[in-house]
Amino acid sequence: MSDVIFREAVRVDLPAVLDLLTDDRLGRTREVGQVDARYERAFAAIMADPRNQLVVAEAGGEVLGCMQLTYIPGLSRHGAERQLIESVRVRSDQRGRGLGRQLMAWAIDQARARGCALVQLTTDKSRQEAHRFYLGLGFVASHEGMKLPL
Protein backbone atom coordinates (compact mmCIF):
# COMPACT_ATOMS: atom_id res chain seq x y z
CA MET A 1 0.00 0.00 0.00
CA SER A 2 2.45 2.62 -1.18
CA ASP A 3 -0.11 5.29 -2.08
CA VAL A 4 -1.34 5.70 1.51
CA ILE A 5 -0.92 9.02 3.29
CA PHE A 6 -1.26 9.60 7.01
CA ARG A 7 -2.72 12.91 8.10
CA GLU A 8 -4.62 14.59 10.87
CA ALA A 9 -8.35 14.05 10.47
CA VAL A 10 -10.60 16.94 9.49
CA ARG A 11 -14.31 17.31 10.25
CA VAL A 12 -15.37 15.79 6.92
CA ASP A 13 -13.58 12.56 7.94
CA LEU A 14 -15.74 12.07 11.03
CA PRO A 15 -18.41 9.83 9.40
CA ALA A 16 -15.70 7.57 7.92
CA VAL A 17 -13.93 7.34 11.29
CA LEU A 18 -17.19 6.37 12.98
CA ASP A 19 -17.72 3.72 10.29
CA LEU A 20 -14.29 2.32 11.18
CA LEU A 21 -15.07 2.33 14.89
CA THR A 22 -18.28 0.34 14.31
CA ASP A 23 -16.70 -2.04 11.80
CA ASP A 24 -16.07 -4.83 14.31
CA ARG A 25 -17.82 -6.94 16.93
CA LEU A 26 -16.91 -4.75 19.91
CA GLY A 27 -17.38 -1.43 18.16
CA ARG A 28 -20.93 -2.27 17.16
CA THR A 29 -21.81 -2.60 20.85
CA ARG A 30 -20.13 0.66 21.93
CA GLU A 31 -20.77 3.16 19.17
CA VAL A 32 -23.85 4.84 17.75
CA GLY A 33 -22.37 4.96 14.25
CA GLN A 34 -23.88 8.27 13.17
CA VAL A 35 -22.46 11.69 13.81
CA ASP A 36 -24.34 13.38 16.64
CA ALA A 37 -23.65 16.24 19.04
CA ARG A 38 -21.54 14.08 21.40
CA TYR A 39 -19.24 12.91 18.61
CA GLU A 40 -19.01 16.51 17.34
CA ARG A 41 -17.97 17.74 20.82
CA ALA A 42 -15.42 14.95 21.20
CA PHE A 43 -13.94 15.64 17.77
CA ALA A 44 -13.69 19.37 18.53
CA ALA A 45 -12.01 18.63 21.88
CA ILE A 46 -9.44 16.36 20.23
CA MET A 47 -8.67 18.95 17.57
CA ALA A 48 -8.31 21.71 20.18
CA ASP A 49 -5.89 19.76 22.38
CA PRO A 50 -2.25 19.92 21.24
CA ARG A 51 -1.56 16.63 23.06
CA ASN A 52 -4.18 14.74 21.03
CA GLN A 53 -4.24 13.82 17.40
CA LEU A 54 -6.83 11.88 15.41
CA VAL A 55 -5.01 10.39 12.44
CA VAL A 56 -6.45 8.86 9.29
CA ALA A 57 -4.85 6.67 6.66
CA GLU A 58 -6.08 7.71 3.23
CA ALA A 59 -5.62 6.34 -0.28
CA GLY A 60 -7.42 7.43 -3.41
CA GLY A 61 -9.47 9.92 -1.41
CA GLU A 62 -10.86 7.20 0.89
CA VAL A 63 -10.26 6.84 4.62
CA LEU A 64 -8.98 3.29 5.13
CA GLY A 65 -7.79 3.45 8.72
CA CYS A 66 -7.56 5.61 11.82
CA MET A 67 -6.06 5.95 15.28
CA GLN A 68 -5.90 8.45 18.09
CA LEU A 69 -2.55 9.51 19.52
CA THR A 70 -2.28 11.14 22.93
CA TYR A 71 0.95 12.49 24.38
CA ILE A 72 1.14 12.16 28.15
CA PRO A 73 3.69 14.09 30.23
CA GLY A 74 4.91 12.37 33.34
CA LEU A 75 7.43 12.41 36.12
CA SER A 76 8.39 8.75 35.84
CA ARG A 77 11.22 7.74 33.56
CA HIS A 78 12.99 10.99 34.40
CA GLY A 79 10.16 13.23 33.27
CA ALA A 80 9.55 11.41 30.03
CA GLU A 81 6.61 11.93 27.74
CA ARG A 82 4.82 8.84 26.45
CA GLN A 83 2.58 8.27 23.48
CA LEU A 84 -0.71 6.46 23.96
CA ILE A 85 -2.20 4.83 20.86
CA GLU A 86 -5.94 4.17 20.89
CA SER A 87 -8.80 3.33 18.54
CA VAL A 88 -6.62 1.73 15.89
CA ARG A 89 -8.86 0.56 13.07
CA VAL A 90 -8.37 -0.62 9.50
CA ARG A 91 -11.37 -0.94 7.22
CA SER A 92 -12.39 -4.61 7.08
CA ASP A 93 -11.90 -4.91 3.30
CA GLN A 94 -8.32 -3.59 3.70
CA ARG A 95 -7.13 -5.86 6.51
CA GLY A 96 -4.24 -8.21 5.86
CA ARG A 97 -2.56 -5.89 3.34
CA GLY A 98 -0.04 -4.25 5.66
CA LEU A 99 -1.92 -1.01 6.34
CA GLY A 100 -2.08 -1.63 10.09
CA ARG A 101 1.67 -2.18 10.18
CA GLN A 102 2.23 1.06 8.24
CA LEU A 103 -0.13 2.97 10.53
CA MET A 104 1.66 1.76 13.64
CA ALA A 105 5.11 2.42 12.17
CA TRP A 106 4.03 5.97 11.36
CA ALA A 107 2.76 6.49 14.93
CA ILE A 108 5.96 5.13 16.45
CA ASP A 109 8.02 7.40 14.18
CA GLN A 110 5.97 10.37 15.45
CA ALA A 111 6.70 9.36 19.05
CA ARG A 112 10.43 9.08 18.36
CA ALA A 113 10.50 12.44 16.58
CA ARG A 114 8.76 14.03 19.56
CA GLY A 115 11.27 12.50 21.99
CA CYS A 116 8.87 10.13 23.74
CA ALA A 117 10.48 7.48 25.89
CA LEU A 118 7.63 5.00 25.55
CA VAL A 119 4.72 4.04 23.32
CA GLN A 120 1.82 2.30 25.02
CA LEU A 121 -1.58 0.99 24.08
CA THR A 122 -4.39 -1.10 25.44
CA THR A 123 -6.27 -3.76 23.57
CA ASP A 124 -9.37 -5.64 24.64
CA LYS A 125 -8.59 -9.09 26.04
CA SER A 126 -10.91 -10.68 23.48
CA ARG A 127 -8.92 -9.29 20.51
CA GLN A 128 -6.48 -12.17 20.18
CA GLU A 129 -5.52 -11.29 16.57
CA ALA A 130 -4.71 -7.74 17.67
CA HIS A 131 -2.54 -9.11 20.49
CA ARG A 132 -0.53 -11.17 18.01
CA PHE A 133 -0.24 -8.15 15.72
CA TYR A 134 1.10 -5.87 18.47
CA LEU A 135 3.47 -8.53 19.80
CA GLY A 136 4.80 -8.94 16.25
CA LEU A 137 5.57 -5.21 16.20
CA GLY A 138 7.68 -5.55 19.34
CA PHE A 139 5.15 -4.50 21.97
CA VAL A 140 5.39 -6.40 25.24
CA ALA A 141 2.43 -7.32 27.45
CA SER A 142 4.22 -5.95 30.51
CA HIS A 143 1.28 -4.61 32.51
CA GLU A 144 -2.24 -5.61 33.43
CA GLY A 145 -4.71 -2.87 32.55
CA MET A 146 -7.94 -2.15 34.36
CA LYS A 147 -10.96 0.01 33.56
CA LEU A 148 -13.92 1.25 35.55
CA PRO A 149 -16.94 2.08 33.38
CA LEU A 150 -18.77 5.19 34.61
PDB file of C-alpha atoms in Angstrom:
ATOM      1  CA  MET A   1       0.000   0.000   0.000  1.00  0.00           C
ATOM      2  CA  SER A   2       2.452   2.617  -1.175  1.00  0.00           C
ATOM      3  CA  ASP A   3      -0.107   5.293  -2.075  1.00  0.00           C
ATOM      4  CA  VAL A   4      -1.338   5.695   1.509  1.00  0.00           C
ATOM      5  CA  ILE A   5      -0.922   9.016   3.286  1.00  0.00           C
ATOM      6  CA  PHE A   6      -1.260   9.605   7.013  1.00  0.00           C
ATOM      7  CA  ARG A   7      -2.715  12.912   8.102  1.00  0.00           C
ATOM      8  CA  GLU A   8      -4.620  14.589  10.872  1.00  0.00           C
ATOM      9  CA  ALA A   9      -8.349  14.054  10.472  1.00  0.00           C
ATOM     10  CA  VAL A  10     -10.603  16.937   9.495  1.00  0.00           C
ATOM     11  CA  ARG A  11     -14.306  17.311  10.248  1.00  0.00           C
ATOM     12  CA  VAL A  12     -15.367  15.789   6.917  1.00  0.00           C
ATOM     13  CA  ASP A  13     -13.580  12.556   7.942  1.00  0.00           C
ATOM     14  CA  LEU A  14     -15.743  12.067  11.032  1.00  0.00           C
ATOM     15  CA  PRO A  15     -18.407   9.826   9.403  1.00  0.00           C
ATOM     16  CA  ALA A  16     -15.700   7.573   7.924  1.00  0.00           C
ATOM     17  CA  VAL A  17     -13.927   7.344  11.287  1.00  0.00           C
ATOM     18  CA  LEU A  18     -17.191   6.373  12.979  1.00  0.00           C
ATOM     19  CA  ASP A  19     -17.715   3.725  10.292  1.00  0.00           C
ATOM     20  CA  LEU A  20     -14.287   2.319  11.177  1.00  0.00           C
ATOM     21  CA  LEU A  21     -15.073   2.332  14.892  1.00  0.00           C
ATOM     22  CA  THR A  22     -18.278   0.345  14.313  1.00  0.00           C
ATOM     23  CA  ASP A  23     -16.696  -2.043  11.800  1.00  0.00           C
ATOM     24  CA  ASP A  24     -16.065  -4.826  14.313  1.00  0.00           C
ATOM     25  CA  ARG A  25     -17.819  -6.943  16.926  1.00  0.00           C
ATOM     26  CA  LEU A  26     -16.906  -4.753  19.910  1.00  0.00           C
ATOM     27  CA  GLY A  27     -17.382  -1.430  18.161  1.00  0.00           C
ATOM     28  CA  ARG A  28     -20.934  -2.275  17.163  1.00  0.00           C
ATOM     29  CA  THR A  29     -21.813  -2.599  20.853  1.00  0.00           C
ATOM     30  CA  ARG A  30     -20.126   0.657  21.926  1.00  0.00           C
ATOM     31  CA  GLU A  31     -20.768   3.159  19.165  1.00  0.00           C
ATOM     32  CA  VAL A  32     -23.855   4.837  17.752  1.00  0.00           C
ATOM     33  CA  GLY A  33     -22.373   4.956  14.254  1.00  0.00           C
ATOM     34  CA  GLN A  34     -23.883   8.268  13.165  1.00  0.00           C
ATOM     35  CA  VAL A  35     -22.464  11.693  13.808  1.00  0.00           C
ATOM     36  CA  ASP A  36     -24.338  13.376  16.643  1.00  0.00           C
ATOM     37  CA  ALA A  37     -23.650  16.239  19.044  1.00  0.00           C
ATOM     38  CA  ARG A  38     -21.541  14.077  21.399  1.00  0.00           C
ATOM     39  CA  TYR A  39     -19.240  12.914  18.607  1.00  0.00           C
ATOM     40  CA  GLU A  40     -19.012  16.514  17.337  1.00  0.00           C
ATOM     41  CA  ARG A  41     -17.970  17.742  20.816  1.00  0.00           C
ATOM     42  CA  ALA A  42     -15.423  14.947  21.198  1.00  0.00           C
ATOM     43  CA  PHE A  43     -13.939  15.645  17.765  1.00  0.00           C
ATOM     44  CA  ALA A  44     -13.687  19.371  18.533  1.00  0.00           C
ATOM     45  CA  ALA A  45     -12.006  18.630  21.882  1.00  0.00           C
ATOM     46  CA  ILE A  46      -9.437  16.356  20.230  1.00  0.00           C
ATOM     47  CA  MET A  47      -8.668  18.952  17.569  1.00  0.00           C
ATOM     48  CA  ALA A  48      -8.310  21.714  20.182  1.00  0.00           C
ATOM     49  CA  ASP A  49      -5.893  19.756  22.385  1.00  0.00           C
ATOM     50  CA  PRO A  50      -2.249  19.920  21.236  1.00  0.00           C
ATOM     51  CA  ARG A  51      -1.555  16.627  23.063  1.00  0.00           C
ATOM     52  CA  ASN A  52      -4.177  14.743  21.031  1.00  0.00           C
ATOM     53  CA  GLN A  53      -4.239  13.817  17.395  1.00  0.00           C
ATOM     54  CA  LEU A  54      -6.831  11.884  15.407  1.00  0.00           C
ATOM     55  CA  VAL A  55      -5.012  10.388  12.437  1.00  0.00           C
ATOM     56  CA  VAL A  56      -6.454   8.858   9.288  1.00  0.00           C
ATOM     57  CA  ALA A  57      -4.850   6.670   6.657  1.00  0.00           C
ATOM     58  CA  GLU A  58      -6.077   7.711   3.232  1.00  0.00           C
ATOM     59  CA  ALA A  59      -5.619   6.340  -0.276  1.00  0.00           C
ATOM     60  CA  GLY A  60      -7.420   7.431  -3.406  1.00  0.00           C
ATOM     61  CA  GLY A  61      -9.467   9.923  -1.407  1.00  0.00           C
ATOM     62  CA  GLU A  62     -10.856   7.203   0.894  1.00  0.00           C
ATOM     63  CA  VAL A  63     -10.263   6.840   4.620  1.00  0.00           C
ATOM     64  CA  LEU A  64      -8.980   3.292   5.133  1.00  0.00           C
ATOM     65  CA  GLY A  65      -7.789   3.447   8.720  1.00  0.00           C
ATOM     66  CA  CYS A  66      -7.563   5.608  11.817  1.00  0.00           C
ATOM     67  CA  MET A  67      -6.061   5.949  15.277  1.00  0.00           C
ATOM     68  CA  GLN A  68      -5.896   8.450  18.091  1.00  0.00           C
ATOM     69  CA  LEU A  69      -2.551   9.508  19.522  1.00  0.00           C
ATOM     70  CA  THR A  70      -2.283  11.142  22.927  1.00  0.00           C
ATOM     71  CA  TYR A  71       0.947  12.486  24.378  1.00  0.00           C
ATOM     72  CA  ILE A  72       1.142  12.160  28.151  1.00  0.00           C
ATOM     73  CA  PRO A  73       3.688  14.093  30.228  1.00  0.00           C
ATOM     74  CA  GLY A  74       4.911  12.366  33.336  1.00  0.00           C
ATOM     75  CA  LEU A  75       7.429  12.413  36.118  1.00  0.00           C
ATOM     76  CA  SER A  76       8.395   8.746  35.844  1.00  0.00           C
ATOM     77  CA  ARG A  77      11.222   7.736  33.555  1.00  0.00           C
ATOM     78  CA  HIS A  78      12.991  10.986  34.396  1.00  0.00           C
ATOM     79  CA  GLY A  79      10.158  13.234  33.267  1.00  0.00           C
ATOM     80  CA  ALA A  80       9.546  11.406  30.027  1.00  0.00           C
ATOM     81  CA  GLU A  81       6.613  11.934  27.743  1.00  0.00           C
ATOM     82  CA  ARG A  82       4.822   8.844  26.448  1.00  0.00           C
ATOM     83  CA  GLN A  83       2.578   8.271  23.476  1.00  0.00           C
ATOM     84  CA  LEU A  84      -0.710   6.459  23.958  1.00  0.00           C
ATOM     85  CA  ILE A  85      -2.201   4.828  20.856  1.00  0.00           C
ATOM     86  CA  GLU A  86      -5.940   4.170  20.892  1.00  0.00           C
ATOM     87  CA  SER A  87      -8.798   3.329  18.543  1.00  0.00           C
ATOM     88  CA  VAL A  88      -6.624   1.728  15.888  1.00  0.00           C
ATOM     89  CA  ARG A  89      -8.862   0.560  13.068  1.00  0.00           C
ATOM     90  CA  VAL A  90      -8.368  -0.619   9.504  1.00  0.00           C
ATOM     91  CA  ARG A  91     -11.365  -0.945   7.223  1.00  0.00           C
ATOM     92  CA  SER A  92     -12.393  -4.607   7.080  1.00  0.00           C
ATOM     93  CA  ASP A  93     -11.899  -4.908   3.300  1.00  0.00           C
ATOM     94  CA  GLN A  94      -8.322  -3.591   3.698  1.00  0.00           C
ATOM     95  CA  ARG A  95      -7.134  -5.861   6.508  1.00  0.00           C
ATOM     96  CA  GLY A  96      -4.238  -8.205   5.863  1.00  0.00           C
ATOM     97  CA  ARG A  97      -2.559  -5.888   3.338  1.00  0.00           C
ATOM     98  CA  GLY A  98      -0.038  -4.250   5.658  1.00  0.00           C
ATOM     99  CA  LEU A  99      -1.919  -1.013   6.342  1.00  0.00           C
ATOM    100  CA  GLY A 100      -2.076  -1.628  10.092  1.00  0.00           C
ATOM    101  CA  ARG A 101       1.669  -2.179  10.182  1.00  0.00           C
ATOM    102  CA  GLN A 102       2.229   1.059   8.240  1.00  0.00           C
ATOM    103  CA  LEU A 103      -0.131   2.967  10.528  1.00  0.00           C
ATOM    104  CA  MET A 104       1.662   1.759  13.641  1.00  0.00           C
ATOM    105  CA  ALA A 105       5.114   2.417  12.170  1.00  0.00           C
ATOM    106  CA  TRP A 106       4.034   5.966  11.363  1.00  0.00           C
ATOM    107  CA  ALA A 107       2.759   6.494  14.931  1.00  0.00           C
ATOM    108  CA  ILE A 108       5.961   5.128  16.446  1.00  0.00           C
ATOM    109  CA  ASP A 109       8.024   7.402  14.184  1.00  0.00           C
ATOM    110  CA  GLN A 110       5.970  10.370  15.448  1.00  0.00           C
ATOM    111  CA  ALA A 111       6.695   9.356  19.047  1.00  0.00           C
ATOM    112  CA  ARG A 112      10.427   9.080  18.358  1.00  0.00           C
ATOM    113  CA  ALA A 113      10.500  12.439  16.577  1.00  0.00           C
ATOM    114  CA  ARG A 114       8.759  14.031  19.557  1.00  0.00           C
ATOM    115  CA  GLY A 115      11.268  12.503  21.989  1.00  0.00           C
ATOM    116  CA  CYS A 116       8.874  10.134  23.735  1.00  0.00           C
ATOM    117  CA  ALA A 117      10.484   7.477  25.889  1.00  0.00           C
ATOM    118  CA  LEU A 118       7.630   5.003  25.548  1.00  0.00           C
ATOM    119  CA  VAL A 119       4.723   4.043  23.324  1.00  0.00           C
ATOM    120  CA  GLN A 120       1.821   2.300  25.021  1.00  0.00           C
ATOM    121  CA  LEU A 121      -1.582   0.989  24.081  1.00  0.00           C
ATOM    122  CA  THR A 122      -4.388  -1.096  25.442  1.00  0.00           C
ATOM    123  CA  THR A 123      -6.272  -3.762  23.569  1.00  0.00           C
ATOM    124  CA  ASP A 124      -9.374  -5.638  24.643  1.00  0.00           C
ATOM    125  CA  LYS A 125      -8.590  -9.093  26.045  1.00  0.00           C
ATOM    126  CA  SER A 126     -10.906 -10.678  23.480  1.00  0.00           C
ATOM    127  CA  ARG A 127      -8.918  -9.293  20.514  1.00  0.00           C
ATOM    128  CA  GLN A 128      -6.476 -12.167  20.176  1.00  0.00           C
ATOM    129  CA  GLU A 129      -5.516 -11.289  16.574  1.00  0.00           C
ATOM    130  CA  ALA A 130      -4.707  -7.742  17.668  1.00  0.00           C
ATOM    131  CA  HIS A 131      -2.539  -9.107  20.491  1.00  0.00           C
ATOM    132  CA  ARG A 132      -0.531 -11.175  18.010  1.00  0.00           C
ATOM    133  CA  PHE A 133      -0.237  -8.152  15.723  1.00  0.00           C
ATOM    134  CA  TYR A 134       1.103  -5.865  18.471  1.00  0.00           C
ATOM    135  CA  LEU A 135       3.473  -8.530  19.797  1.00  0.00           C
ATOM    136  CA  GLY A 136       4.795  -8.936  16.249  1.00  0.00           C
ATOM    137  CA  LEU A 137       5.571  -5.207  16.195  1.00  0.00           C
ATOM    138  CA  GLY A 138       7.681  -5.554  19.338  1.00  0.00           C
ATOM    139  CA  PHE A 139       5.145  -4.497  21.967  1.00  0.00           C
ATOM    140  CA  VAL A 140       5.387  -6.405  25.240  1.00  0.00           C
ATOM    141  CA  ALA A 141       2.430  -7.316  27.453  1.00  0.00           C
ATOM    142  CA  SER A 142       4.221  -5.953  30.508  1.00  0.00           C
ATOM    143  CA  HIS A 143       1.277  -4.608  32.514  1.00  0.00           C
ATOM    144  CA  GLU A 144      -2.237  -5.610  33.433  1.00  0.00           C
ATOM    145  CA  GLY A 145      -4.706  -2.867  32.550  1.00  0.00           C
ATOM    146  CA  MET A 146      -7.942  -2.152  34.357  1.00  0.00           C
ATOM    147  CA  LYS A 147     -10.957   0.015  33.560  1.00  0.00           C
ATOM    148  CA  LEU A 148     -13.920   1.247  35.549  1.00  0.00           C
ATOM    149  CA  PRO A 149     -16.941   2.082  33.381  1.00  0.00           C
ATOM    150  CA  LEU A 150     -18.765   5.188  34.608  1.00  0.00           C
TER     151      LEU A 150
END
